[in-house]
XYZ file of C-alpha atoms in Angstrom:
413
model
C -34.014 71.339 -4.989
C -37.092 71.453 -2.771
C -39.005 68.531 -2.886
C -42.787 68.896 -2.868
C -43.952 66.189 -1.346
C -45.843 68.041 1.857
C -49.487 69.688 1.513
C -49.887 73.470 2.038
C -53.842 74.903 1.766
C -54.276 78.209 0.756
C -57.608 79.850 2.808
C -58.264 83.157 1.153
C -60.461 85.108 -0.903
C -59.509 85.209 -4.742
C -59.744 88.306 -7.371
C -60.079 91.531 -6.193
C -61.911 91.902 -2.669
C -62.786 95.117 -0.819
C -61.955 95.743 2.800
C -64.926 97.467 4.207
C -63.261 98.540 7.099
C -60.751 100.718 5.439
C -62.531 100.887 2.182
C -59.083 99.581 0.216
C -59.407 97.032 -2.412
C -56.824 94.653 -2.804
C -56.022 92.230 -6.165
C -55.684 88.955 -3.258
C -54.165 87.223 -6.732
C -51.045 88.562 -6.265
C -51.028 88.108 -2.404
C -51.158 84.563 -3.713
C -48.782 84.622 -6.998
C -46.170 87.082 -4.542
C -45.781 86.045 -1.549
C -47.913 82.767 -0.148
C -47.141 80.328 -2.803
C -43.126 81.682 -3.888
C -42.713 81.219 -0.129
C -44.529 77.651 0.483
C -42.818 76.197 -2.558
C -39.381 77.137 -1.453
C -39.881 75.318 1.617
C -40.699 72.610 -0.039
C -44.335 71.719 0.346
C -46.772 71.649 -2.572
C -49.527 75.129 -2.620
C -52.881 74.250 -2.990
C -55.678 76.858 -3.163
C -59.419 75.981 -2.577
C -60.610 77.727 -5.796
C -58.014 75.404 -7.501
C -60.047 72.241 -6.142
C -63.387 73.600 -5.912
C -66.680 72.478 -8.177
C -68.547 75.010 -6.717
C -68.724 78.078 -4.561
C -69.225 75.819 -1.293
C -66.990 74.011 0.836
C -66.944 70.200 -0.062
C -65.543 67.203 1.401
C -62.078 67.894 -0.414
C -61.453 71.216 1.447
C -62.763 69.578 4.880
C -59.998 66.702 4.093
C -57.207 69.389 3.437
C -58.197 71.035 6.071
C -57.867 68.058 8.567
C -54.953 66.580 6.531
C -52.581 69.226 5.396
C -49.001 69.147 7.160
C -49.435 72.955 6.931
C -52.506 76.125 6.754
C -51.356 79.645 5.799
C -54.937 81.731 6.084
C -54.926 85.069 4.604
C -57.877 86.649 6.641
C -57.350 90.021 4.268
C -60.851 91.587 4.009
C -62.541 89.593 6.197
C -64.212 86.804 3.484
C -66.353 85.125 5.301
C -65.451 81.807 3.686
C -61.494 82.311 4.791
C -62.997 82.889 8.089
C -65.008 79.839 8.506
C -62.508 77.346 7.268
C -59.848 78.687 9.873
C -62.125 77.941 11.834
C -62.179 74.471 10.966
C -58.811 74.161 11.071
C -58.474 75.576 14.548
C -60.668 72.966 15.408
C -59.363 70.056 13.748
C -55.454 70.982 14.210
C -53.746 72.126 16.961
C -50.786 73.491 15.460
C -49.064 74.080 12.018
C -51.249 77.261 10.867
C -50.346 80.295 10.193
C -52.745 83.468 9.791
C -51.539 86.571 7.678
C -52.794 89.896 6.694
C -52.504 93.320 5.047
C -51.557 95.344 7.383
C -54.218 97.954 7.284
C -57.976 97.371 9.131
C -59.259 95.918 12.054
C -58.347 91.976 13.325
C -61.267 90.345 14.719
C -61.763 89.757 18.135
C -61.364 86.295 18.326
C -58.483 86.417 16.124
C -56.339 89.206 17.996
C -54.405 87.557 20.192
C -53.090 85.026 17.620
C -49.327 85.976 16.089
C -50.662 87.340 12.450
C -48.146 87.760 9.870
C -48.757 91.544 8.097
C -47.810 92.373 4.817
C -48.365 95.647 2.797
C -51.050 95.935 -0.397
C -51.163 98.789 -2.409
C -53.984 97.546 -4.034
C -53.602 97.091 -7.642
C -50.182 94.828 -6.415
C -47.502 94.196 -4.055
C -44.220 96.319 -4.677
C -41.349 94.093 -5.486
C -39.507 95.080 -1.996
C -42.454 94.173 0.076
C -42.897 91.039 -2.156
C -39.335 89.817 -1.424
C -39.248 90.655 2.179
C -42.512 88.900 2.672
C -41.790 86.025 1.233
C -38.275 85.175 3.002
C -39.969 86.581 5.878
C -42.919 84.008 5.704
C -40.455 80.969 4.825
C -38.479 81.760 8.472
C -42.542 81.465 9.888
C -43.162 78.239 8.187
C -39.681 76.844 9.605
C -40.203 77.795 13.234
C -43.815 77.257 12.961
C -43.533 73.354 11.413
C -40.369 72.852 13.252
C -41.612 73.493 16.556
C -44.848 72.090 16.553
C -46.136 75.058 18.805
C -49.623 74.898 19.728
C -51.505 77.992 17.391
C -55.006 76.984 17.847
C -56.919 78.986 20.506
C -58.901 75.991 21.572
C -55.953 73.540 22.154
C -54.720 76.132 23.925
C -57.255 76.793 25.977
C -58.813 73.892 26.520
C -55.883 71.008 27.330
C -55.935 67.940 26.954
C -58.347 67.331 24.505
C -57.776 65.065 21.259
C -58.071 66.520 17.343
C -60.227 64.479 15.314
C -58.320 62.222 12.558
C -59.590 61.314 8.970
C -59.156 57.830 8.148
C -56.315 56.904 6.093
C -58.875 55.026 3.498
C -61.381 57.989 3.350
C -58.647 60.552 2.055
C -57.302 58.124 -0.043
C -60.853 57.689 -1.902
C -61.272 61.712 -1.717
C -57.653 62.484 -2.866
C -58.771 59.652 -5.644
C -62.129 61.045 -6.608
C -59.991 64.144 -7.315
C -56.874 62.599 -9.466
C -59.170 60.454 -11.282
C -61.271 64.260 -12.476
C -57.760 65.700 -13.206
C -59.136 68.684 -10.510
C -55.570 69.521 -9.838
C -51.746 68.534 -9.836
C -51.685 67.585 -6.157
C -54.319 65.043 -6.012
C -52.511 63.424 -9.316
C -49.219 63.316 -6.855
C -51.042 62.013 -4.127
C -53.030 59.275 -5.273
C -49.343 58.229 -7.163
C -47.411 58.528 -3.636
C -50.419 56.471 -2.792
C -49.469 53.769 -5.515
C -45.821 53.618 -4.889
C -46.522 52.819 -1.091
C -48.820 49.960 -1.708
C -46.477 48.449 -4.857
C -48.883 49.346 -8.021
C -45.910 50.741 -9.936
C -47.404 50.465 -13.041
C -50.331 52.718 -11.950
C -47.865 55.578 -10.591
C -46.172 55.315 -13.161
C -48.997 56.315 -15.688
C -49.872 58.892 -13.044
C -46.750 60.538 -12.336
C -46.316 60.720 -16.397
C -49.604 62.401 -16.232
C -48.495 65.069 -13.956
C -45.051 65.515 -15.580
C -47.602 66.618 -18.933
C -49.266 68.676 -16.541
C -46.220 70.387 -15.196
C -42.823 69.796 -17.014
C -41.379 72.184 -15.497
C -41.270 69.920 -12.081
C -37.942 67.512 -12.429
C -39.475 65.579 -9.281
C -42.224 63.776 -11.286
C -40.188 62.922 -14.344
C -37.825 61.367 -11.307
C -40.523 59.281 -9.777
C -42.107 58.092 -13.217
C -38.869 56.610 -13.919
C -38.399 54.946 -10.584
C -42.215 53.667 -11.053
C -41.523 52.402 -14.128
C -38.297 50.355 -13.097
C -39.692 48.593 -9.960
C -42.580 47.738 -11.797
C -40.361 45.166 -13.514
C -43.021 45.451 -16.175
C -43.142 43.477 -19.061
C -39.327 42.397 -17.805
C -37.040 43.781 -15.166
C -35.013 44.490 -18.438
C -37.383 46.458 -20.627
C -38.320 48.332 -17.146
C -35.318 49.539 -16.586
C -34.303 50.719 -20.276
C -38.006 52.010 -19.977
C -36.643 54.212 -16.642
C -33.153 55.177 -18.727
C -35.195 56.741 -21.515
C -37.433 58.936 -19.219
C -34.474 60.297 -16.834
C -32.436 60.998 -19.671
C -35.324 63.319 -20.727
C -33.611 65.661 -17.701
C -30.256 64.782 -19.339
C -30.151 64.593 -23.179
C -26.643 64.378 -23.591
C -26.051 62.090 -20.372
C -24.994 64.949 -18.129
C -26.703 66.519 -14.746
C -25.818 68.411 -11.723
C -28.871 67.000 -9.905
C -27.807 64.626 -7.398
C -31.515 63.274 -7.430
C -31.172 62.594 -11.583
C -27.981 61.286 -11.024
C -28.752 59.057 -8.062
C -31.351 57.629 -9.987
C -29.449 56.842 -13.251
C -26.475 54.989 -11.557
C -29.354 52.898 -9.654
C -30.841 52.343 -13.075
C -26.968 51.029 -14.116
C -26.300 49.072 -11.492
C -29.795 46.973 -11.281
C -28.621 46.759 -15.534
C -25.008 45.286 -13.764
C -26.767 43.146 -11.661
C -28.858 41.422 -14.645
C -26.651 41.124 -16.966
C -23.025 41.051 -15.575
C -22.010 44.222 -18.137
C -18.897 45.539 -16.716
C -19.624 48.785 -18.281
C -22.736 49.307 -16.911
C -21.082 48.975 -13.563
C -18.879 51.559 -14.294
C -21.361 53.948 -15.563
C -23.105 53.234 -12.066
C -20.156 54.195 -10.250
C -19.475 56.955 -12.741
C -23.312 58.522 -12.066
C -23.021 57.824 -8.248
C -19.717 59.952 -7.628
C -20.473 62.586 -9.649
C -24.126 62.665 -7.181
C -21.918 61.923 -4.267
C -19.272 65.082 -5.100
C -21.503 67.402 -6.088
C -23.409 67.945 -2.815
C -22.005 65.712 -0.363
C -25.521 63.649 -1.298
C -25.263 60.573 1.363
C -27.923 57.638 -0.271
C -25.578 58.618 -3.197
C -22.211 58.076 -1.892
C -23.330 54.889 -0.178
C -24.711 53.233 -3.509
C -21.490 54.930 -5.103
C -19.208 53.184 -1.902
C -21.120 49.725 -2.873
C -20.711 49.517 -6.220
C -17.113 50.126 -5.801
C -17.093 47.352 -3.554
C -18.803 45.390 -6.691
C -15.959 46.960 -8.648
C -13.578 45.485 -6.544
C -15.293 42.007 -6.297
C -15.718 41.863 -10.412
C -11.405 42.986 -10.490
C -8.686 40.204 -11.441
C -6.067 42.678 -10.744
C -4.991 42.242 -7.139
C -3.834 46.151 -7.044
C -7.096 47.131 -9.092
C -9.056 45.323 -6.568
C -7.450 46.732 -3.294
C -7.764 50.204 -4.526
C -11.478 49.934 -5.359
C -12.130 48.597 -1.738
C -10.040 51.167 -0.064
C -12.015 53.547 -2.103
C -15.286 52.207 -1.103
C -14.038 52.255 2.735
C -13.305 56.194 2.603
C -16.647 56.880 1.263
C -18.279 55.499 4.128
C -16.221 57.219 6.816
C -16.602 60.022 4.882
C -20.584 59.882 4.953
C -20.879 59.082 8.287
C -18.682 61.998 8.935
C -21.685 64.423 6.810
C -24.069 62.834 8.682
C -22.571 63.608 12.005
C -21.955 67.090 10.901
C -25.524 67.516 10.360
C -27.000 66.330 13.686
C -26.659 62.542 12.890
C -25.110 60.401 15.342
C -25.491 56.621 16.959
C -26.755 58.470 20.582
C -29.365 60.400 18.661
C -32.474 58.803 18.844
C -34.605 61.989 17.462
C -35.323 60.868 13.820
C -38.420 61.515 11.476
C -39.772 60.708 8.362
C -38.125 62.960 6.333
C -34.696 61.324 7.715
C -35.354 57.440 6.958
C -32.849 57.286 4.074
C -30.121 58.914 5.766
C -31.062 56.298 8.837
C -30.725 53.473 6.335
C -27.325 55.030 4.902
C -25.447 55.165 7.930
C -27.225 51.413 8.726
C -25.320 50.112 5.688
C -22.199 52.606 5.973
C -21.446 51.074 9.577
C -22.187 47.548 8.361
C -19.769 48.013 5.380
C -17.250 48.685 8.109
C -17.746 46.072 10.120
C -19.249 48.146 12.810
C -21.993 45.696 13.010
C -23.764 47.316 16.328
C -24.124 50.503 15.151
C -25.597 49.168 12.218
C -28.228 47.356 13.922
C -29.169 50.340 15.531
C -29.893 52.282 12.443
C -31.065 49.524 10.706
C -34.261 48.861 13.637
C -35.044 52.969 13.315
C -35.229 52.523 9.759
C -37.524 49.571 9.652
C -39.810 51.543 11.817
C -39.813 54.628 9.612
C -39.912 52.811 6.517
C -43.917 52.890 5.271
C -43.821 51.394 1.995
C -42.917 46.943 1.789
C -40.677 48.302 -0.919
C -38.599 50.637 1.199
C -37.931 47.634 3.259
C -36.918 45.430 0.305
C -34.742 47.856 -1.598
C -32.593 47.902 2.084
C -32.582 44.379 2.859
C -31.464 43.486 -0.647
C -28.515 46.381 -0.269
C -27.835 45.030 2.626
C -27.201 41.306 1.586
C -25.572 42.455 -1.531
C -22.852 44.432 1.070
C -22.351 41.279 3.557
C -21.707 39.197 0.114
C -19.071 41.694 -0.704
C -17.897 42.672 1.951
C -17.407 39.437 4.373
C -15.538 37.162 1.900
């Protein structure tokens, strides 16, 4: 499942506009609802039209921090609005790359905008034909890859003019925008923000209450019903105990008769088990931990899964008087890690590769703990540094460390 964690703005007209040049009127609604925001979603950023943010009719300092901030533009210059217009503008300006311009493919492009790559699409007015609606949109999902992937240069004045720098907004000044706009419920995003805001600086009872609040908003999102319920269970709020029956109850909302296919879901509830485990010494909720974790692990090959799953085996093996019972759990534990780092390889991951990103800190950190659970203590030194300096939130760093010292207890007896 996607996650929507990354910004998309929406510049466009909304309703029905006319194109003067051609004298067609198009419903730019279902531009929107057919194409742009099927096609952001499923590449996993969050869509966010101005006219979903906006008080008024003019551009305010929420749309000039979207437009600076967002990991991605998509511009439909359809009809020529002359507010679409300006804010590319801005955005050209402000970002050298990650935009993308689109129109219907009937009319005139501007000067200044023809030699930019424009992604056409056909209106027939009233609506968008279901053919045209799914070739656009698989066709505008390949643009967002290359276009985010690459990080090609799209604005004409970066290209033009080299060497100059874009402008940044200060971290604290979108926070306090992005909070102004949470605080007047203005829309879904700024909710999720300003809670991704929370969790990073540690008030977990505060995301919590906010990611609840978008989970009302939109139940139909899994993703925030996941993070109330990790919210809720580092807040350790009023007792690590309470917290984490707290966190049961809400993911079990996603799973009312204890069951999921969602590695994310069941990640979650075996951490929820095993921080129960590590309280109060219940052997079963140990082996519901390991339970949850496989069934994460063997579903999709999940890796932050299969490592939790390979540690509490170890724990498995620790807790076992049986001398059989106890080999077999450690052997166990062993071939999930060779078997991870073998995913991870598969997919690009290896000791030599020093091209990681954000996105890729947890699998860093898995293969970090996978190598030190085999003793390859180098390797996992290496991993371990490039986590530390992709982790952003203290309590990134913490929930490592303490996996880490839990797996040199077990594992170096």
């Amino acid at each position: 499942m996607a996650r929507l964690n990354k910004i998309c703005f929406v510049i466009m007209g909304f309703g029905k506009k006319t194109d003067y040049s051609t004298g067609k009127t198009l419903d730019l609604d279902k531009t929107y609802k057919n194409i742009i925001q099927p096609a952001v979603e499923s590449s996993g950023y969050q869509c966010v039209r101005a006219d979903e943010i906006q008080d008024s009719g003019l551009i305010d300092k929420s749309m000039y921090a979207l437009l600076m901030q967002a990991e991605l533009v998509v511009a439909d210059i359809s009809t020529f609005n002359p507010n679409a217009i300006y804010e590319l503008g801005i955005r050209h300006a402000v970002r050298p790359y990650s935009t993308i311009i689109i129109k219907e493919e009937e009319g005139k492009i501007p000067f200044d905008l023809d030699h930019n790559r424009i992604f056409h699409y056909k209106h027939l007015g009233e609506d968008i034909g279901t053919d045209e609606s799914i070739r656009c949109q698989k066709a505008l999902s390949k643009t967002i890859e290359r276009v985010t992937k690459g990080s090609l240069v799209d604005s004409p004045l970066y290209d033009f003019i080299k060497d100059i720098k874009p402008p940044k907004l200060p971290q604290c000044e979108y926070r306090k925008i992005i909070g102004d706009l949470a605080d007047r419920e203005m829309h879904i995003f700024a909710i999720v923000e300003k809670a991704k805001d929370c969790m990073m600086n540690n008030k977990f009872e505060e995301a919590a209450k906010l990611w609840e609040k978008a989970a009302q908003t939109l139940p139909s999102e899994d993703y925030f019903l996941q993070q109330q319920a990790l919210a809720v269970y580092k807040s350790k709020q009023p007792s690590e105990l309470i917290a984490l029956t707290d966190a049961l109850r809400i993911i079990e909302e996603l799973a009312p008769d204890g069951e999921s296919n969602d590695p994310e879901t069941l990640g979650l509830t075996g951490s929820i088990y095993k921080r129960m485990w590590l309280l109060n010494s219940d052997i079963e909720c140990l082996k519901r931990a390991i339970k949850y974790y496989e069934k994460g692990f063997q579903i999709r090959n999940d890796y932050y899964t299969g490592e939790n799953y390979a540690l509490c085996l170890d724990m498995m093996s620790a807790s076992e008087k049986n001398k059989e019972e106890k080999i077999y759990y450690a052997v166990a534990a062993k071939k999930a890690r060779v078997r991870i780092i073998e995913i991870l390889n598969d997919i690009g991951f290896s000791v030599e590769n020093g091209d990681v990103n954000l996105e890729q800190k947890w699998a860093v950190a898995t293969l970090s703990n996978c190598y030190y659970g085999l003793r390859e203590d180098d390797k996992a030194k290496l991993f371990e540094d490039k986590f530390m300096l992709l982790a952003e939130a203290q309590w990134e760093k913490d929930t490592f460390t303490e996996s880490k010292i839990k797996l040199l207890e077990l594992t170096r007896k």
